[in-house]
mmCIF file of C-alpha atoms in Angstrom:
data_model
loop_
_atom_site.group_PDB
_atom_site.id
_atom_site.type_symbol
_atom_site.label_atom_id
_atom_site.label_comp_id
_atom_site.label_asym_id
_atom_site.label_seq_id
_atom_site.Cartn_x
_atom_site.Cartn_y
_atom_site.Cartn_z
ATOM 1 C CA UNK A 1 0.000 0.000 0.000
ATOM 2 C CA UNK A 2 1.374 3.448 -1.049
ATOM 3 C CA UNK A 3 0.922 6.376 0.933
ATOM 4 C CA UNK A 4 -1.834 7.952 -1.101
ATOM 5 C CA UNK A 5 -4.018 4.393 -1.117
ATOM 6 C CA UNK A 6 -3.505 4.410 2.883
ATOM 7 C CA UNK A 7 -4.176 8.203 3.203
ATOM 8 C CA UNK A 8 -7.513 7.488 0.902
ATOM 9 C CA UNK A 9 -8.381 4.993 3.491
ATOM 10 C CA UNK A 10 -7.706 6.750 6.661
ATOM 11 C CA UNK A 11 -10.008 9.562 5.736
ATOM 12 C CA UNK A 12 -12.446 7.724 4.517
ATOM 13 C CA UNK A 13 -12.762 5.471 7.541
ATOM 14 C CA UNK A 14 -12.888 8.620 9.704
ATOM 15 C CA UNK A 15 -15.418 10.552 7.465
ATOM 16 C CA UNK A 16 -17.610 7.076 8.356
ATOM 17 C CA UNK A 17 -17.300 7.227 12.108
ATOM 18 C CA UNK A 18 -18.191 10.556 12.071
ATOM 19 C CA UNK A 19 -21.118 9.845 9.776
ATOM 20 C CA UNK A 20 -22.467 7.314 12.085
ATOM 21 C CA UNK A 21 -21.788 8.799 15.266
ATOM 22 C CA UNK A 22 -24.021 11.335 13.688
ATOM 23 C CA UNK A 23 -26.887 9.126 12.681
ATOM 24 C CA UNK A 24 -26.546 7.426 16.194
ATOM 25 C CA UNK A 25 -26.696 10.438 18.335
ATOM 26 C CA UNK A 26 -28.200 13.202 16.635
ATOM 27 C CA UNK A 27 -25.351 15.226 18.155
ATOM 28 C CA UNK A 28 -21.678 16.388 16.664
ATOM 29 C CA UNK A 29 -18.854 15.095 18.314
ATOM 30 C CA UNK A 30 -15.473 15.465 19.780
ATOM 31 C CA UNK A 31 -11.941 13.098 18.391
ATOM 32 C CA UNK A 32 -9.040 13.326 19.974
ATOM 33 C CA UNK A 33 -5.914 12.190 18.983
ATOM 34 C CA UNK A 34 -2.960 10.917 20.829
ATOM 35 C CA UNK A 35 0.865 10.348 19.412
ATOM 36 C CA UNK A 36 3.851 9.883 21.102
ATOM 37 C CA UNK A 37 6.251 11.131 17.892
ATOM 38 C CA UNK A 38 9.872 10.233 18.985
ATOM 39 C CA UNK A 39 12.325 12.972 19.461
ATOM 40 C CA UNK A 40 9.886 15.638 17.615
ATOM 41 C CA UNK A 41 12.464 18.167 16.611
ATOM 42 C CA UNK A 42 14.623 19.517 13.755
ATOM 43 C CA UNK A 43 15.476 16.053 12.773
ATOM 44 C CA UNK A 44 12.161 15.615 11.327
ATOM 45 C CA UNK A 45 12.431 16.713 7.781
ATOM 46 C CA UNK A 46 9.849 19.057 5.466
ATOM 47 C CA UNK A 47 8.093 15.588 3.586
ATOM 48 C CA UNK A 48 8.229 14.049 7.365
ATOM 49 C CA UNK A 49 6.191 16.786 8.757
ATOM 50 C CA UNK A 50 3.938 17.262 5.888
ATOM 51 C CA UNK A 51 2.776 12.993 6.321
ATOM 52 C CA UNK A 52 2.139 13.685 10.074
ATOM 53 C CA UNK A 53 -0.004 16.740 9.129
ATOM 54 C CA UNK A 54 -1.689 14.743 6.601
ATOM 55 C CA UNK A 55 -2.481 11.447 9.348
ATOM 56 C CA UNK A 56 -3.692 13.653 12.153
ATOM 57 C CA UNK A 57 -5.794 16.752 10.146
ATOM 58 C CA UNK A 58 -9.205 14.949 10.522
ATOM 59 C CA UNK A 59 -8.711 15.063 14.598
ATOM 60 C CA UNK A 60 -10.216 17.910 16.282
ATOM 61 C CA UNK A 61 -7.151 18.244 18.720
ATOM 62 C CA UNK A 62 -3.804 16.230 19.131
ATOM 63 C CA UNK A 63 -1.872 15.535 22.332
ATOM 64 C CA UNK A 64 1.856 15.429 21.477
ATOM 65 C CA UNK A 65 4.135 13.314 23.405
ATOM 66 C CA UNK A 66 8.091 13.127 23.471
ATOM 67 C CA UNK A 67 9.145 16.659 21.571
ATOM 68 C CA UNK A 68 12.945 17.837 21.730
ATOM 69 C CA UNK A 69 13.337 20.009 24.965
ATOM 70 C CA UNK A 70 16.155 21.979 23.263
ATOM 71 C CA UNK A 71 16.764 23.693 20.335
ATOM 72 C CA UNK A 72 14.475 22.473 17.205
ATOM 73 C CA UNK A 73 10.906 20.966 19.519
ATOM 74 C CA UNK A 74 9.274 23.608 19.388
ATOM 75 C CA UNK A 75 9.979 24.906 15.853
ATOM 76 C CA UNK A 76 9.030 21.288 14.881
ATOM 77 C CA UNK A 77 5.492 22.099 16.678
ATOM 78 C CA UNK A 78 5.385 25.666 14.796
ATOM 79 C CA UNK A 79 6.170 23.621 11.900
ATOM 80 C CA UNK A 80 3.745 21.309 11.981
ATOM 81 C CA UNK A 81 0.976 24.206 13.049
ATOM 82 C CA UNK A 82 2.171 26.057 9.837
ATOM 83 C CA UNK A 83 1.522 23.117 7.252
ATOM 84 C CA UNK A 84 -1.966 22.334 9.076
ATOM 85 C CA UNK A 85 -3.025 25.333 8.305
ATOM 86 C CA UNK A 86 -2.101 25.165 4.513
ATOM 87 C CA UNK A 87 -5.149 22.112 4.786
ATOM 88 C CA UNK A 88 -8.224 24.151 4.930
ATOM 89 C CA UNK A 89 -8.243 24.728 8.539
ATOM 90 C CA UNK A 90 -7.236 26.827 11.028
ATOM 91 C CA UNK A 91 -5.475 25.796 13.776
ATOM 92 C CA UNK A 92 -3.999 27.007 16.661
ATOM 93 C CA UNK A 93 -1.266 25.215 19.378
ATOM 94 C CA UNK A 94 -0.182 25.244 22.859
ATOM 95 C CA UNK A 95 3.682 23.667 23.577
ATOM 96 C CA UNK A 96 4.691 23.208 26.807
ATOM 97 C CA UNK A 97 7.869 24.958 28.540
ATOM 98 C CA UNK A 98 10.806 21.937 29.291
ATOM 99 C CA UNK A 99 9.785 18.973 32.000
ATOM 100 C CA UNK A 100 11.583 19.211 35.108
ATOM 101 C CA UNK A 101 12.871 15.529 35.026
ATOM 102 C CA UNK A 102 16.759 14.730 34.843
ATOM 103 C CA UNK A 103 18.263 16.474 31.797
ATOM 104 C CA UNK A 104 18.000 13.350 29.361
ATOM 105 C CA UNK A 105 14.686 12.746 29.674
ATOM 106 C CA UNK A 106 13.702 16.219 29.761
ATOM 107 C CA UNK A 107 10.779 17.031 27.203
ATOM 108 C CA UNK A 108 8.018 18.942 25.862
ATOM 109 C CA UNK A 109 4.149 18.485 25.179
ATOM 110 C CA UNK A 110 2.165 20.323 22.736
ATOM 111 C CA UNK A 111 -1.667 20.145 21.757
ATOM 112 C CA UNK A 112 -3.000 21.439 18.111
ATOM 113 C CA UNK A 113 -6.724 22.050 17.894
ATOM 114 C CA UNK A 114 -8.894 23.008 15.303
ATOM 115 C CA UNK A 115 -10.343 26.814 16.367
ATOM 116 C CA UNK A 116 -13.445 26.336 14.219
ATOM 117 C CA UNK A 117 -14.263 23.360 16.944
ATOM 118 C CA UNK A 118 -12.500 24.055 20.134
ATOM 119 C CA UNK A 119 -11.765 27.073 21.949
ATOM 120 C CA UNK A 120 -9.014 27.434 24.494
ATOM 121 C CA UNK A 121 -10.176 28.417 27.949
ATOM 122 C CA UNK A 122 -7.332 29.552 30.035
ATOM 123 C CA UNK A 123 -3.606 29.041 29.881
ATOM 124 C CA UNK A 124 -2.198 25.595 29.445
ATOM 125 C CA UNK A 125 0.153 24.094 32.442
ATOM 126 C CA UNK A 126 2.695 21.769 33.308
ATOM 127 C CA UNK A 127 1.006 20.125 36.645
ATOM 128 C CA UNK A 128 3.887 20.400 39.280
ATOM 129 C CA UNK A 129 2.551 19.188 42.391
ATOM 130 C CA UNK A 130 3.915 15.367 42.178
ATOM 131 C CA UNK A 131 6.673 17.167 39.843
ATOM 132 C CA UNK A 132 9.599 15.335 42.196
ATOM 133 C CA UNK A 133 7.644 12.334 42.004
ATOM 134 C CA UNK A 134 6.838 12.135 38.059
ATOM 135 C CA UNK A 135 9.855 12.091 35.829
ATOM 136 C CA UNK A 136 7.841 14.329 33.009
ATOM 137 C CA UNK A 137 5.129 16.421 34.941
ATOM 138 C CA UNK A 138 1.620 16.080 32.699
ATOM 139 C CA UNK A 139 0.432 19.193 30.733
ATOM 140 C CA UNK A 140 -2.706 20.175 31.119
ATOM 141 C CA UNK A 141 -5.407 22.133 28.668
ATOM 142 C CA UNK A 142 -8.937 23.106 29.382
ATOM 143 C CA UNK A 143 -11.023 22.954 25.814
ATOM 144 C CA UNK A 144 -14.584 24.624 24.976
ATOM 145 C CA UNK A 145 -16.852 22.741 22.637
ATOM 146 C CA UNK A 146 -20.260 24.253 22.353
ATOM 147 C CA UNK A 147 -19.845 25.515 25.871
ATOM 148 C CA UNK A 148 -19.374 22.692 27.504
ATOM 149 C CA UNK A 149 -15.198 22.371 28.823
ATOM 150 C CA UNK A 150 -13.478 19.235 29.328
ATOM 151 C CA UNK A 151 -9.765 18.962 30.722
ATOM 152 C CA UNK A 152 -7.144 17.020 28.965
ATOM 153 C CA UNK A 153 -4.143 15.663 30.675
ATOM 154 C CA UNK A 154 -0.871 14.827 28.451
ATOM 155 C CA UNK A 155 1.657 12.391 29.764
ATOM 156 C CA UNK A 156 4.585 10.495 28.826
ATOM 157 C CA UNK A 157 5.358 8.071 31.812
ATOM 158 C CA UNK A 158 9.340 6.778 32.322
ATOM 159 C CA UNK A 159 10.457 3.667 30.399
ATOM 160 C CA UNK A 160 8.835 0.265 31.318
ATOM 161 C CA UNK A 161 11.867 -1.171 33.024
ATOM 162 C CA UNK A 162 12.088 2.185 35.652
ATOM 163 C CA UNK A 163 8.711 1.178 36.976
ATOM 164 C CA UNK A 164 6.284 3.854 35.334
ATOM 165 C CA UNK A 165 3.511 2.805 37.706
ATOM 166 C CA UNK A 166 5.190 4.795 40.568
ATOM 167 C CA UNK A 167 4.406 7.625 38.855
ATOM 168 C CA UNK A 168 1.190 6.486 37.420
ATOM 169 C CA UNK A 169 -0.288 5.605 40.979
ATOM 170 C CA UNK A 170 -0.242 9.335 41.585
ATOM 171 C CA UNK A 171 -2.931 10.083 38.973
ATOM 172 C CA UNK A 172 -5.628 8.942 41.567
ATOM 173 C CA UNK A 173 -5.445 12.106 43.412
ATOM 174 C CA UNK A 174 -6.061 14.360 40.149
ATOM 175 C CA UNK A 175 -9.888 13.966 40.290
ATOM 176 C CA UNK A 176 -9.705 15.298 43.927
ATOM 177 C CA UNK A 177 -7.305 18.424 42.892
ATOM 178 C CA UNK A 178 -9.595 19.258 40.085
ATOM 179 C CA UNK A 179 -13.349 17.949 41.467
ATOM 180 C CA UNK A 180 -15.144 20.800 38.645
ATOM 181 C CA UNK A 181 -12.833 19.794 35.774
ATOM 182 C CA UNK A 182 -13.825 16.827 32.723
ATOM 183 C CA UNK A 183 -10.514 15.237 33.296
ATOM 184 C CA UNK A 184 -9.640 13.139 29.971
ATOM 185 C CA UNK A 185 -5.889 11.351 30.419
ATOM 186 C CA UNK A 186 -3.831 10.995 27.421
ATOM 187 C CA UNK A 187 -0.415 9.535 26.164
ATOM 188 C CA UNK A 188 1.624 7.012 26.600
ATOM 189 C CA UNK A 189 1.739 5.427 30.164
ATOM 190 C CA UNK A 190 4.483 3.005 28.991
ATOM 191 C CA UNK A 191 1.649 0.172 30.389
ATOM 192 C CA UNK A 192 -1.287 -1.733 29.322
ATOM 193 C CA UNK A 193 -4.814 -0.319 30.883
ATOM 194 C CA UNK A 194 -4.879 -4.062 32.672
ATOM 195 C CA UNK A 195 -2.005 -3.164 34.829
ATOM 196 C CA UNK A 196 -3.798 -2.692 38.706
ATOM 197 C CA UNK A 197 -2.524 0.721 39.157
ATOM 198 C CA UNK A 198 -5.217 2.173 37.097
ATOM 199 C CA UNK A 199 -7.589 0.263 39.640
ATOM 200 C CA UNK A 200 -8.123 3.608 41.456
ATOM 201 C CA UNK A 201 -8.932 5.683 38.575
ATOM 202 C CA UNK A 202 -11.546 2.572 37.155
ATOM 203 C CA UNK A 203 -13.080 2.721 40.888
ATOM 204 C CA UNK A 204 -13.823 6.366 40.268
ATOM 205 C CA UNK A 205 -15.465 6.022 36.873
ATOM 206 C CA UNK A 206 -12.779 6.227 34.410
ATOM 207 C CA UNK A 207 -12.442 3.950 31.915
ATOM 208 C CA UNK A 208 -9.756 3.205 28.725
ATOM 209 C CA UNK A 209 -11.017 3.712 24.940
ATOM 210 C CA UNK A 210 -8.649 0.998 23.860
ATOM 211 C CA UNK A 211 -8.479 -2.634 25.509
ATOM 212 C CA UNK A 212 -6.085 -4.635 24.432
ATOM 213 C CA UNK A 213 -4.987 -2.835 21.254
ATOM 214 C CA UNK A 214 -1.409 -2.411 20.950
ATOM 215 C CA UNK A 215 0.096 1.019 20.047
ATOM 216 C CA UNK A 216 4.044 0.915 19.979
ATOM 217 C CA UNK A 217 6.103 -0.738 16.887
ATOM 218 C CA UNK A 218 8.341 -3.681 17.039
ATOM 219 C CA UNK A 219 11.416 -3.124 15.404
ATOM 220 C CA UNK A 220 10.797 -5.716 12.836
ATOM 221 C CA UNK A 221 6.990 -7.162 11.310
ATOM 222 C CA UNK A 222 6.994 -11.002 12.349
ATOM 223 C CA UNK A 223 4.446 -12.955 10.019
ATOM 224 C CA UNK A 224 2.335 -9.479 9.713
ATOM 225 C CA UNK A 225 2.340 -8.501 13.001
ATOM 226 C CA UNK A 226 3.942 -5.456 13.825
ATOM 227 C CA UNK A 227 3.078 -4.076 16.863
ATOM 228 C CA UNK A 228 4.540 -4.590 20.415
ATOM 229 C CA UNK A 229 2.915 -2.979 23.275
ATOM 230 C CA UNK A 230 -0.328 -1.722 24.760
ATOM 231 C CA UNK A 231 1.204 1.512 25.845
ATOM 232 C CA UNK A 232 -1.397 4.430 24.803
ATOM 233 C CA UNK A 233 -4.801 5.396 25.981
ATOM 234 C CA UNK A 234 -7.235 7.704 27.080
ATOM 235 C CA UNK A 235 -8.953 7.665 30.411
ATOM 236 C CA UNK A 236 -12.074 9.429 30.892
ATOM 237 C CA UNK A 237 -14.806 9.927 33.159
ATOM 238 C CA UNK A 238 -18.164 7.596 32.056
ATOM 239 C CA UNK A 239 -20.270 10.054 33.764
ATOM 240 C CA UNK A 240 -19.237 12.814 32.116
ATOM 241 C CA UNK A 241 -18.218 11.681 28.374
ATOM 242 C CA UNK A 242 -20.233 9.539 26.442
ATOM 243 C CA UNK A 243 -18.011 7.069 24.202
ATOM 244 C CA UNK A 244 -18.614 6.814 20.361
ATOM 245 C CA UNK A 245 -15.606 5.421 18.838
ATOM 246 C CA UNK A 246 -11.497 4.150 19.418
ATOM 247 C CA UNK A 247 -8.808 2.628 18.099
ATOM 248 C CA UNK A 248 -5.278 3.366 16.256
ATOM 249 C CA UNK A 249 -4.276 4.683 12.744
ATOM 250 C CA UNK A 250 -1.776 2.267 11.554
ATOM 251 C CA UNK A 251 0.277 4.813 9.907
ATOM 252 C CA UNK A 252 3.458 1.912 9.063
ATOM 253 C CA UNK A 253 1.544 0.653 6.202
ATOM 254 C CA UNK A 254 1.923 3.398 4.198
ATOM 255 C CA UNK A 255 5.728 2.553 4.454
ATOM 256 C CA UNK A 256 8.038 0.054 2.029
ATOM 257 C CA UNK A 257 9.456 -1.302 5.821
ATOM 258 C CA UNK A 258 9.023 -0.523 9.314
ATOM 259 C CA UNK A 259 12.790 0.790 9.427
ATOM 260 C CA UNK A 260 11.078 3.365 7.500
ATOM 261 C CA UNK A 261 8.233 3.861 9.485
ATOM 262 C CA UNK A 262 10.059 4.079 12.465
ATOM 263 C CA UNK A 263 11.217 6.999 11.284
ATOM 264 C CA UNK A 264 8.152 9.026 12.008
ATOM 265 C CA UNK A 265 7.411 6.811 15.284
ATOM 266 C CA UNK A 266 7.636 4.117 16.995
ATOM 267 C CA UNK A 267 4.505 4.667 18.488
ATOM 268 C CA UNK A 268 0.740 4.723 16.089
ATOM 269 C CA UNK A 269 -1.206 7.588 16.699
ATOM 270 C CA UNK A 270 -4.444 6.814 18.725
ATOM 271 C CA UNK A 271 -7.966 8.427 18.448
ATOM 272 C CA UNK A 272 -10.637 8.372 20.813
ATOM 273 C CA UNK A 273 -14.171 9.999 19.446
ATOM 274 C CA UNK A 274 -16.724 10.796 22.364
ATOM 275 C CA UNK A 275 -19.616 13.568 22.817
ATOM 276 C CA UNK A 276 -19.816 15.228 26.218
ATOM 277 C CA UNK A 277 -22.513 14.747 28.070
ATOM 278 C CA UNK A 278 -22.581 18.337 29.891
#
């Protein structure tokens, strides 16, 4: 599959969900999309930039994990916001300042929205009160659809093998700090939604738009099957947020190899398509 045959199919699978969710509810609705995008920064070339563009324009907003702290992340994101625009709608974007973590895994966020859809209410923020207790601090955004605000929460936990539940296990308290907010979490916990430290947050009414899907890339296909991990998800609040739709766009397809792929990611973006209750 070329990159124009998978593009072809991407939309038109998206211009479907949104049909139905349509037909189904009588109501518009709200997708989000989710992509950790591996060292976003200068290294990401003009044609690289222009295929993300093209694989996330049909989301309303994008949460944007893992983008160069230094020099080059967030001209990538200014990049990226320029070439959306050239699509036929405007967009604007909110990038976060550095993570406090240890220099090396120091990072930025960043969330693109369509304007025409959401409004911003509020300045973004990097959450800092577990900020010595969570490697890369989540960034935070309060979004206006029709009125009605819901709160996303960006993260991108430590590696697997340094535990990222100890800083996961934290999240719990969130819905306490913030009882007036639509909490939605987002990004890539480096765990699947199984793992018992999202017990808490189930308890409370929040549930994962993907179960068992896997959303990271192995390094090579084996027999077709490319994908490693269940690492990415969203978490939101059943009593709030009404769920439509979920799942991944398997961007690697439109590739000759997943070397190539890999290039863009080694993570798929994710999507999760809701409506919001109140």
């Amino acid at each position: 599959m070329n990159i124009l045959e998978y593009l072809s199919k991407k939309l038109f699978l998206i211009a479907l969900l949104f049909v139905v969710s349509l037909s189904v509810y009588g109501q518009s609705t709200i997708t989000i999309g989710s992509w950790n995008l591996k060292d976003f920064g200068q290294s990401k070339n003009d044609q690289e930039i222009e295929f993300i563009a093209n694989t996330i324009k049909d989301f309303d907003v994008i949460a944007i994990q893992e983008i160069v702290a230094g020099y080059g992340g967030a001209q990538a994101v200014a990049r990226l916001h320029a070439v959306l625009n050239k699509k036929g709608t405007n967009w604007d974007y909110s990038i976060s300042e550095p993570t406090s973590g240890s220099a090396y895994k120091t990072e930025r966020y960043a969330y693109i929205w369509k304007t025409n859809k959401l409004q911003k209410v509020g300045d973004a923020w990097l959450e800092k009160k577990y900020s010595q207790k969570i490697d890369r601090e989540p960034f935070f955004i309060r979004l206006s659809a029709d009125g009605k605000v819901f709160t996303l929460v960006n993260f991108h936990a430590i590696t697997k093998s340094m535990k990222p539940e100890t800083e996961v296990k934290y999240f719990k308290f969130f819905p306490k700090f913030y009882p007036g907010d639509n909490l939605i979490f987002c990004g890539d916990f480096n765990l699947p939604q199984s793992h018992t430290v999202f017990n808490p947050l189930k308890k409370m009414g929040y549930l994962p738009s993907l179960e068992d899907v896997k959303t990271s890339l192995k390094q090579k296909c084996n027999n077709g099957d490319c994908m490693a991990s269940e690492f990415d998800n969203f978490f939101y609040n059943q009593a709030k947020v009404r769920f439509v739709a979920a799942g991944i766009i398997p961007f690697y397809k439109a590739f000759f190899d997943l070397g190539e792929a890999r290039l863009i990611s080694d993570h798929v973006p994710i999507y999760f398509e809701f409506i919001l209750k109140y």
